[in-house]
PDB file of C-alpha atoms in Angstrom:
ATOM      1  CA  UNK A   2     -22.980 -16.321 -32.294  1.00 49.00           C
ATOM      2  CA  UNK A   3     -19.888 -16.397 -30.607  1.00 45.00           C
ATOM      3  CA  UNK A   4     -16.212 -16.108 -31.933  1.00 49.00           C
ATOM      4  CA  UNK A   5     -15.850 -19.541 -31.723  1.00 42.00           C
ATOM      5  CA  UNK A   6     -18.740 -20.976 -32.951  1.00 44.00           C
ATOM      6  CA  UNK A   7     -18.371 -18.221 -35.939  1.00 44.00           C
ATOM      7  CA  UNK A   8     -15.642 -20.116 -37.349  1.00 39.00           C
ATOM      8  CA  UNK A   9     -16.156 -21.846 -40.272  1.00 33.00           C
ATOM      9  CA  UNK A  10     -15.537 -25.139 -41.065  1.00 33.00           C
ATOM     10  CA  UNK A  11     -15.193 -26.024 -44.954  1.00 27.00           C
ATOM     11  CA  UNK A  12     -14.370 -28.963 -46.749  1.00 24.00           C
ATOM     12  CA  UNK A  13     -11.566 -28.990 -48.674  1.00 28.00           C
ATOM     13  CA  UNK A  14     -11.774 -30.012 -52.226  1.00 32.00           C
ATOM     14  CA  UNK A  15      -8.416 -31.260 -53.895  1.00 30.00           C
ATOM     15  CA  UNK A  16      -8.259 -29.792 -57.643  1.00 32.00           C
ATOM     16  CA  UNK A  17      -8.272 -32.202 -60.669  1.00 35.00           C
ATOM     17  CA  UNK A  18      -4.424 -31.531 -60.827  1.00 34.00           C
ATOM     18  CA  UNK A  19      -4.276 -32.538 -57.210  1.00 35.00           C
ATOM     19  CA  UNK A  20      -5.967 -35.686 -57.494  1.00 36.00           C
ATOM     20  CA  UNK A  21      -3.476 -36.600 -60.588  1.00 36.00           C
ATOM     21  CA  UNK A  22      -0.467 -36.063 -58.483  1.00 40.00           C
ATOM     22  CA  UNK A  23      -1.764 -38.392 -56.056  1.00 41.00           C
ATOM     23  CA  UNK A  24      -4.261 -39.148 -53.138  1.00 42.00           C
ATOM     24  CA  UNK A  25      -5.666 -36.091 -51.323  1.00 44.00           C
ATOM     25  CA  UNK A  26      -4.912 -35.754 -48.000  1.00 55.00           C
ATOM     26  CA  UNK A  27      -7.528 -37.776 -45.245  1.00 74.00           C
ATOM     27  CA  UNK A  28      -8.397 -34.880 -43.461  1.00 77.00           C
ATOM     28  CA  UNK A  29     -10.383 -31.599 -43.301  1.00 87.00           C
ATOM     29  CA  UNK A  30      -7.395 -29.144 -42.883  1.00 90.00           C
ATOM     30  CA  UNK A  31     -10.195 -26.273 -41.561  1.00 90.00           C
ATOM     31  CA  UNK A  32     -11.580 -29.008 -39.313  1.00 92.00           C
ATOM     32  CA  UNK A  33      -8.291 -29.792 -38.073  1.00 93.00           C
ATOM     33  CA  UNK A  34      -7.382 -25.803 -37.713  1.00 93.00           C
ATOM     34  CA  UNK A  35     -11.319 -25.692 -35.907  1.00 91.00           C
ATOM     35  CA  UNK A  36     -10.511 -28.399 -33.841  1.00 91.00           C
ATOM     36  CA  UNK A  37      -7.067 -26.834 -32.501  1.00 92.00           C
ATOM     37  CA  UNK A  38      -8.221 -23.512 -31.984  1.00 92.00           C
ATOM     38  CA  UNK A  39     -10.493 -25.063 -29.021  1.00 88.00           C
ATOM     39  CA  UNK A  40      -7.808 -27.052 -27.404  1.00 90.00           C
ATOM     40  CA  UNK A  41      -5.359 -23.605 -27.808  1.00 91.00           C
ATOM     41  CA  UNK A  42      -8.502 -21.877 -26.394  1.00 88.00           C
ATOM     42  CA  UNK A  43      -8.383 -24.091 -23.390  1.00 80.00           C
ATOM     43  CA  UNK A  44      -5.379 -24.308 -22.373  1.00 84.00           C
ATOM     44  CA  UNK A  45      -3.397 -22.150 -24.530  1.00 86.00           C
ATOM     45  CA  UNK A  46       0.346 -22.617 -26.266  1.00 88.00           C
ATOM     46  CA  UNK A  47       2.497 -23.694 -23.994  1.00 88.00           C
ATOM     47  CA  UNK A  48       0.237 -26.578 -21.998  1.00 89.00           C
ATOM     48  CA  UNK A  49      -1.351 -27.760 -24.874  1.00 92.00           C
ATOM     49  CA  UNK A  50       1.159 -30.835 -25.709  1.00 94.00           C
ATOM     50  CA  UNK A  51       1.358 -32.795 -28.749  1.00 94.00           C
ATOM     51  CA  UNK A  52      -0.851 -35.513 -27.642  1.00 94.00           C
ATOM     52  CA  UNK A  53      -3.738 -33.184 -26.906  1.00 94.00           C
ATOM     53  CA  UNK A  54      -3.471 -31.454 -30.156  1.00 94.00           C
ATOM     54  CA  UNK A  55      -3.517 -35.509 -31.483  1.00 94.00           C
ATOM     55  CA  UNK A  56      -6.406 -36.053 -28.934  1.00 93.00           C
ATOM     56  CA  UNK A  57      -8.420 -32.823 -30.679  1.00 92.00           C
ATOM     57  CA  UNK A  58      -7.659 -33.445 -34.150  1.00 92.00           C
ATOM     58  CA  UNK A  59      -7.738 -37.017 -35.034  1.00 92.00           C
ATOM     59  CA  UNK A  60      -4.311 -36.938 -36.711  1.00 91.00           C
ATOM     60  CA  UNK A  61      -1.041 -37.803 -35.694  1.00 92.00           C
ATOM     61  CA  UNK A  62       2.043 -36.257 -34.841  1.00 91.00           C
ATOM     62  CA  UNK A  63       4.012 -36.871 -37.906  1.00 93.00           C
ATOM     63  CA  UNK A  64       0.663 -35.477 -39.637  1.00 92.00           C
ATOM     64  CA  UNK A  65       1.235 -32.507 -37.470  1.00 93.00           C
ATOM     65  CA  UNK A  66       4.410 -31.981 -38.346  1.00 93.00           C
ATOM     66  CA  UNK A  67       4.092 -32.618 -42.002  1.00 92.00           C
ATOM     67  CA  UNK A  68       1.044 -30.703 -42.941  1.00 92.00           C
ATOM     68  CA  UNK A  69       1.237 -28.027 -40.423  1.00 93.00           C
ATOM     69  CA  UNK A  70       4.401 -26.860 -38.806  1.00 93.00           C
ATOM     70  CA  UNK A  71       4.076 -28.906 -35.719  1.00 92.00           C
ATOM     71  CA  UNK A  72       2.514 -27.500 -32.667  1.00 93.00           C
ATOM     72  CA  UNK A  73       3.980 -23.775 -33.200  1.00 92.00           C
ATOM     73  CA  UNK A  74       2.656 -23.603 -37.275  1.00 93.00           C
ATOM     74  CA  UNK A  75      -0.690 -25.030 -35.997  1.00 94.00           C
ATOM     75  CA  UNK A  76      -0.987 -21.896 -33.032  1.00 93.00           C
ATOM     76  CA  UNK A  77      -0.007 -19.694 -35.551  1.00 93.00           C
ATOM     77  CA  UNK A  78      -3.069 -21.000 -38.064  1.00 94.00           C
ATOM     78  CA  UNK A  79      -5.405 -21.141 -35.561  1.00 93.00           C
ATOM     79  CA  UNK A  80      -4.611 -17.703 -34.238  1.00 93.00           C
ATOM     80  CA  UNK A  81      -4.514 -16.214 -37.864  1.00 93.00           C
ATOM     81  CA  UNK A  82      -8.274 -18.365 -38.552  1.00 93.00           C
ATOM     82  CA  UNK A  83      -9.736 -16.940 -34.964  1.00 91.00           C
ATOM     83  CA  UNK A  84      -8.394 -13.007 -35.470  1.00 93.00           C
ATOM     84  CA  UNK A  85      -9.610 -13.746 -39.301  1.00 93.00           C
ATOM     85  CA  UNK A  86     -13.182 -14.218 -37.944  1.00 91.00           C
ATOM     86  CA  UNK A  87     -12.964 -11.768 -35.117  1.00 90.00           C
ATOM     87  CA  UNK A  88     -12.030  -8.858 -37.937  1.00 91.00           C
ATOM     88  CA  UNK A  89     -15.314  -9.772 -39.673  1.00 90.00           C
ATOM     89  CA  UNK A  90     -17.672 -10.752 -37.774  1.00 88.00           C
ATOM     90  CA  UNK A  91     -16.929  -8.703 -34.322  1.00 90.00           C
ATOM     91  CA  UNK A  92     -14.408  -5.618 -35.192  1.00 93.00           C
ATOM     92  CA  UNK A  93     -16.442  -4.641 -38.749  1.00 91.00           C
ATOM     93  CA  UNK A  94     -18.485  -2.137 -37.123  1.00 92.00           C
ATOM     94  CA  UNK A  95     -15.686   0.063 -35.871  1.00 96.00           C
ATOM     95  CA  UNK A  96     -13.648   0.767 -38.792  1.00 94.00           C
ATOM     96  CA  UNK A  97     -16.813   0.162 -41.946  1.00 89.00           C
ATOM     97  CA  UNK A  98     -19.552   1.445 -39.323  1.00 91.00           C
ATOM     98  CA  UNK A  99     -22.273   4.151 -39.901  1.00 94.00           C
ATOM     99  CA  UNK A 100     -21.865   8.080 -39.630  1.00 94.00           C
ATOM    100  CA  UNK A 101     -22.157   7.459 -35.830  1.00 96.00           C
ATOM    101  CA  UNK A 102     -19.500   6.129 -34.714  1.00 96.00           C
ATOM    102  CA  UNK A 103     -20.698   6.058 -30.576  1.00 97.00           C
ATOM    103  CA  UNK A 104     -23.463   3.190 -32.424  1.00 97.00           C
ATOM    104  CA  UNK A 105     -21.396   1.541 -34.237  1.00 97.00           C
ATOM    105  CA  UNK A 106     -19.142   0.886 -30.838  1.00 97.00           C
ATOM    106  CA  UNK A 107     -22.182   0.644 -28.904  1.00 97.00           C
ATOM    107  CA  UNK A 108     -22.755  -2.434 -31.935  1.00 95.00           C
ATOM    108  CA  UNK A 109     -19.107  -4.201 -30.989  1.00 96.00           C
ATOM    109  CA  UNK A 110     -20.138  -3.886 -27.377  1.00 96.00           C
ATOM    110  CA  UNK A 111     -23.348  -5.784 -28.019  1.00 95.00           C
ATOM    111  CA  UNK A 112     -21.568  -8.371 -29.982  1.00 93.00           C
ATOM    112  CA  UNK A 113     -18.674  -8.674 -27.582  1.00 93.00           C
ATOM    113  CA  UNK A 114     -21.920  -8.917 -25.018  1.00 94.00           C
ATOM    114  CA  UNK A 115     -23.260 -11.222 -26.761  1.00 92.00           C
ATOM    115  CA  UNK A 116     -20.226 -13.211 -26.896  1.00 90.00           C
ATOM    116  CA  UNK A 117     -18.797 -13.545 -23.740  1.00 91.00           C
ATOM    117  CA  UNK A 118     -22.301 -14.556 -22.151  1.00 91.00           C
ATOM    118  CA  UNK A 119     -22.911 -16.982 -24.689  1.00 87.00           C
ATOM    119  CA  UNK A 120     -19.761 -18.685 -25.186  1.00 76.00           C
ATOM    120  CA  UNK A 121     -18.866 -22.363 -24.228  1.00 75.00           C
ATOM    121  CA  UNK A 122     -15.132 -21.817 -24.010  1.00 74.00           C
ATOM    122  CA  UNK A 123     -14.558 -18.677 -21.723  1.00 80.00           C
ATOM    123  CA  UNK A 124     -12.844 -15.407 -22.947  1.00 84.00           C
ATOM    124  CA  UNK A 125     -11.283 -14.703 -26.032  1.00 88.00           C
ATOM    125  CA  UNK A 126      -8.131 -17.221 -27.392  1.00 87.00           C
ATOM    126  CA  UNK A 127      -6.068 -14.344 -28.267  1.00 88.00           C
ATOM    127  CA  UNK A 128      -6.596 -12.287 -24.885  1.00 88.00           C
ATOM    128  CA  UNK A 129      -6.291 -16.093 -22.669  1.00 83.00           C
ATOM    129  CA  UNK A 130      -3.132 -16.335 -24.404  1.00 81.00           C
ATOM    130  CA  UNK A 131      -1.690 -13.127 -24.096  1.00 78.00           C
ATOM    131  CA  UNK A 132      -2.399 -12.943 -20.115  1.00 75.00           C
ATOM    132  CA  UNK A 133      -0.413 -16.731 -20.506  1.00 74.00           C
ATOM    133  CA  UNK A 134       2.502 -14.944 -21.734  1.00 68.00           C
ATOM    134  CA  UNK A 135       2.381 -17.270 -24.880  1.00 70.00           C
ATOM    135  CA  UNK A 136       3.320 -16.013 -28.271  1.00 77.00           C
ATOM    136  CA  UNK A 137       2.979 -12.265 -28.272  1.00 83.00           C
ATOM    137  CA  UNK A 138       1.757 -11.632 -32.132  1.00 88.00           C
ATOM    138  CA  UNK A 139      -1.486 -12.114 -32.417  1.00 88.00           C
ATOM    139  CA  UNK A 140      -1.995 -10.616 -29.204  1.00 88.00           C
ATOM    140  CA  UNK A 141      -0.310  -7.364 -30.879  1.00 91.00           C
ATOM    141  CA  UNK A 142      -2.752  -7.798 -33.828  1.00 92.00           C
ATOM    142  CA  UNK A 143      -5.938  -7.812 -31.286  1.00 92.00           C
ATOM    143  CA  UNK A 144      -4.971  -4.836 -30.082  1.00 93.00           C
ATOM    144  CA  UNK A 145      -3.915  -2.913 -32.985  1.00 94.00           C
ATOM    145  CA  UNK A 146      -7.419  -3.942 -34.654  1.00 94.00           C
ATOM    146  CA  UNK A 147      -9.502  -2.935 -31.405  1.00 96.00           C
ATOM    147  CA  UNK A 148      -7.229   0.092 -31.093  1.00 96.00           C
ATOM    148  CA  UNK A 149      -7.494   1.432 -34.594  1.00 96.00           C
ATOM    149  CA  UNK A 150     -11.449   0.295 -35.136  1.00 97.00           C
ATOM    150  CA  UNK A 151     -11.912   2.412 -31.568  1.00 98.00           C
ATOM    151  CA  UNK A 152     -10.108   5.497 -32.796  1.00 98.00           C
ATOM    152  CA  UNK A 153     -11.953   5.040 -36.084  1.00 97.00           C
ATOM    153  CA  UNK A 154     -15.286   4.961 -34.650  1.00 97.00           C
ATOM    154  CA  UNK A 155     -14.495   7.664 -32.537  1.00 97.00           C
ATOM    155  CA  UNK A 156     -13.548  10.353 -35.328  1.00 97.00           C
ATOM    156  CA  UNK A 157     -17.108   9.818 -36.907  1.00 96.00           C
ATOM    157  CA  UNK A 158     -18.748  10.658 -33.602  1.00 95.00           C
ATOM    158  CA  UNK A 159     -19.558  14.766 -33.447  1.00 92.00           C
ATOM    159  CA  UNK A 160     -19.852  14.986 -29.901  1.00 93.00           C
ATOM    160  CA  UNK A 161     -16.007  13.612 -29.087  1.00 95.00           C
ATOM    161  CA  UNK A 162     -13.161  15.962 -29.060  1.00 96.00           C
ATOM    162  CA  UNK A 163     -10.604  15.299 -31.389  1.00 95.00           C
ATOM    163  CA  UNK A 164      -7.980  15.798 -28.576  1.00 96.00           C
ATOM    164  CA  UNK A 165      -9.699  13.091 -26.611  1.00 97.00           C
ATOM    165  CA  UNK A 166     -10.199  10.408 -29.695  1.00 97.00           C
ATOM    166  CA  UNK A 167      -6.947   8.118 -28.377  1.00 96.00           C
ATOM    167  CA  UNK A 168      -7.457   8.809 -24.588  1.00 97.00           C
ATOM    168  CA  UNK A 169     -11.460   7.235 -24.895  1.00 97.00           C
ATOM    169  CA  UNK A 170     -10.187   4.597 -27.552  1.00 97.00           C
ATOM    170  CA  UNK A 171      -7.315   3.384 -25.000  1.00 97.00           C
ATOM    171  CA  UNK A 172     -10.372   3.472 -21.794  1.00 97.00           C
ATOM    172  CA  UNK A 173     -12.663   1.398 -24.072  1.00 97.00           C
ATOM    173  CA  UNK A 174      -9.726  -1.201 -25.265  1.00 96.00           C
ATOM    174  CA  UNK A 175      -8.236  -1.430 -21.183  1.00 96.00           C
ATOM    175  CA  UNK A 176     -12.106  -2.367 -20.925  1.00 97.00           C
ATOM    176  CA  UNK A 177     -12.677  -4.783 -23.432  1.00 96.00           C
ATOM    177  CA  UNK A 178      -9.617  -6.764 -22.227  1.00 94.00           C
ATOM    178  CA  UNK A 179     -10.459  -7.093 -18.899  1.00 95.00           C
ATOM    179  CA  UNK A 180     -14.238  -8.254 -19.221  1.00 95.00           C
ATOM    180  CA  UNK A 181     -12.451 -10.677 -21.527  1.00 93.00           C
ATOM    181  CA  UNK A 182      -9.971 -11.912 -18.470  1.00 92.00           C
ATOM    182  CA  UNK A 183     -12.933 -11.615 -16.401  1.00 93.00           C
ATOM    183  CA  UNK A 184     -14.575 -14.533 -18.448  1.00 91.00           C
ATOM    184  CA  UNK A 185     -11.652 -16.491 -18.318  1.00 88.00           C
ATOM    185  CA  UNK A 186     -11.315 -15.974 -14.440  1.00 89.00           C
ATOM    186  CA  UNK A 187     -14.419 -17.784 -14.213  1.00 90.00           C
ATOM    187  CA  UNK A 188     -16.952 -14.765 -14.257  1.00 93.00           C
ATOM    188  CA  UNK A 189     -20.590 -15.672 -14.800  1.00 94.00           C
ATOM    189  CA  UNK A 190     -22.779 -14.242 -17.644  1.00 94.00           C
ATOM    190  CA  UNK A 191     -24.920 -11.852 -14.861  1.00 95.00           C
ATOM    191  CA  UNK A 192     -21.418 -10.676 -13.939  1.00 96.00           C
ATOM    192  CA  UNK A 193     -20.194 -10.437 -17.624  1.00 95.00           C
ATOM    193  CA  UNK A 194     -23.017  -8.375 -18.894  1.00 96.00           C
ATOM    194  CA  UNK A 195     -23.621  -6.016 -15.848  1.00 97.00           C
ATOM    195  CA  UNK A 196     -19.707  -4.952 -16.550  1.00 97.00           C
ATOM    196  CA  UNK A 197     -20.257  -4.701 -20.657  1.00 97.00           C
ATOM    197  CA  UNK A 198     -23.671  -2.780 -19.801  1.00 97.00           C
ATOM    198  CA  UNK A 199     -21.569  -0.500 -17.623  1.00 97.00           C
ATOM    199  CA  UNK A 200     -19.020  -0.194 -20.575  1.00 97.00           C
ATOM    200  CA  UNK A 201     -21.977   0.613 -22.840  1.00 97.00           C
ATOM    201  CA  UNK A 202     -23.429   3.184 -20.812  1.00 97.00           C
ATOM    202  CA  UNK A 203     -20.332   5.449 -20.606  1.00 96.00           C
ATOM    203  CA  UNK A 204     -20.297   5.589 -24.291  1.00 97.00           C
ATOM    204  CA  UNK A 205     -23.787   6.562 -24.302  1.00 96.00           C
ATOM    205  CA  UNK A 206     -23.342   8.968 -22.188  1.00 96.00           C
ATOM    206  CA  UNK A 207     -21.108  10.865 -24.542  1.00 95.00           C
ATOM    207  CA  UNK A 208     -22.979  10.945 -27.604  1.00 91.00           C
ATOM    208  CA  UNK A 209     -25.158  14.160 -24.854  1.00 84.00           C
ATOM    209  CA  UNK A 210     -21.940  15.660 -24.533  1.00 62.00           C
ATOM    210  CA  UNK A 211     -22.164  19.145 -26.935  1.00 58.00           C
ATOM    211  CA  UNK A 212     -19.804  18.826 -29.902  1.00 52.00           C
ATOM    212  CA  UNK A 213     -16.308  19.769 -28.900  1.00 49.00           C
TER     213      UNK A 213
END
C-alpha cells in the first residue's frame, strides 16, 4: 500500500472519566487528521483555505479552531500522522534492516516503487509541500530520516567504502526526491518506475564492487 492509504484511521474511545465530565466530542479526531492530510496533500498549506479543510472534514471552523489549532495545528498533525507512517511502514528497512544493507535499500526502493505507481494522490505530502515552499519542518524531518536510514544502510553494506557512505547516501536521497516531484509533475507510473528501476540498478551494481 501506499503512504496514504497506510494511514490508519481509529476510532476514538472517550474514557469512563471522559464521559463523566461530559459529552465526547462528535467526531473521529484520526478521521478528521485522515481526512486533512488528503486535502494538504492536494493542494498543500498555503491554498488549502478554511472552507476546504471544512469541505474535507465535516466539521466547522470554530471546531477547527477549538480542537485543533486552526488550519496551522491541523498541518502540523497531519504532517506529524503522515511522517509517523512513512518512518514505519516505508523508512524501517534502512535504519532496522538486515546485515545487507544494499537489500535493505534495494527494499525502500521497492516500497517507494510501489508507492508512487500506485498512489491516488501524486507524490509524497511532505516533498509537494516542501517544493511549495510551505512550512519547512517536516520537510527537514523527511530528509533527516531518508538521510540517516541511507547512511545507515550503507555502513552494513561490505562492498561500500566508508569514505563514500555520505556521498552515495546524498545521490540516493537527491534521487528519491525528485522521482517524488516527478509524480507530482504529473509523471505516469511507466515513467515513475523506469526512473526508480534505474535508481535500483545503480545500487545493485555496487553490492559487485570488491570491498573497499
Amino acid at each position: 500500500d501506499n503512504i496514504h492509504t497506510m494511514v490508519q484511521k481509529a476510532t476514538m474511545n472517550p474514557s469512563p472519566e471522559g464521559k463523566r465530565r461530559g459529552r465526547p466530542p462528535k467526531f473521529d479526531r484520526d478521521a478528521v487528521v485522515d481526512a486533512a492530510i488528503g486535502a494538504f496533500w492536494d493542494r498543500g498549506l498555503e491554498a488549502t483555505t478554511l472552507p476546504d479543510l471544512e469541505a474535507a472534514t465535516g466539521i466547522d471552523r470554530s471546531t477547527l479552531y477549538s480542537s485543533f489549532g486552526g488550519k496551522q495545528g491541523l498541518y502540523e498533525l497531519a504532517t506529524q500522522r503522515y511522517l509517523d507512517t512513512a518512518e514505519e511502514r516505508l523508512f524501517a528497512p534502512l535504519p532496522d534492516g538486515t546485515d545487507d544493507g544494499l537489500a535493505d535499500i534495494v527494499e525502500f526502493l521497492s516500497r517507494l516503487r510501489t508507492g508512487l505507481t500506485t498512489a491516488e494522490v501524486p507524490g509524497c505530502l511532505v516533498i509537494n509541500n516542501i517544493a511549495r515552499d510551505d512550512d519547512p519542518r517536516p520537510g527537514e524531518r523527511y530528509r533527516e530520516l531518508l538521510q540517516r536510514g541511507l547512511i545507515a544502510a550503507l555502513r552494513r553494506a561490505d562492498q561500500v567504502p566508508d569514505d563514500t557512505i555520505e556521498s552515495r547516501a546524498g545521490l540516493i536521497g537527491a534521487a528519491v526526491i525528485g522521482v517524488n516531484l516527478m509524480s507530482k509533475a504529473g509523471s505516469d507510473a511507466a515513467t515513475l518506475g523506469t526512473a526508480i528501476d534505474g535508481i535500483i540498478d545503480q545500487v545493485c551494481s555496487w553490492a559487485e564492487a570488491p570491498p573497499g
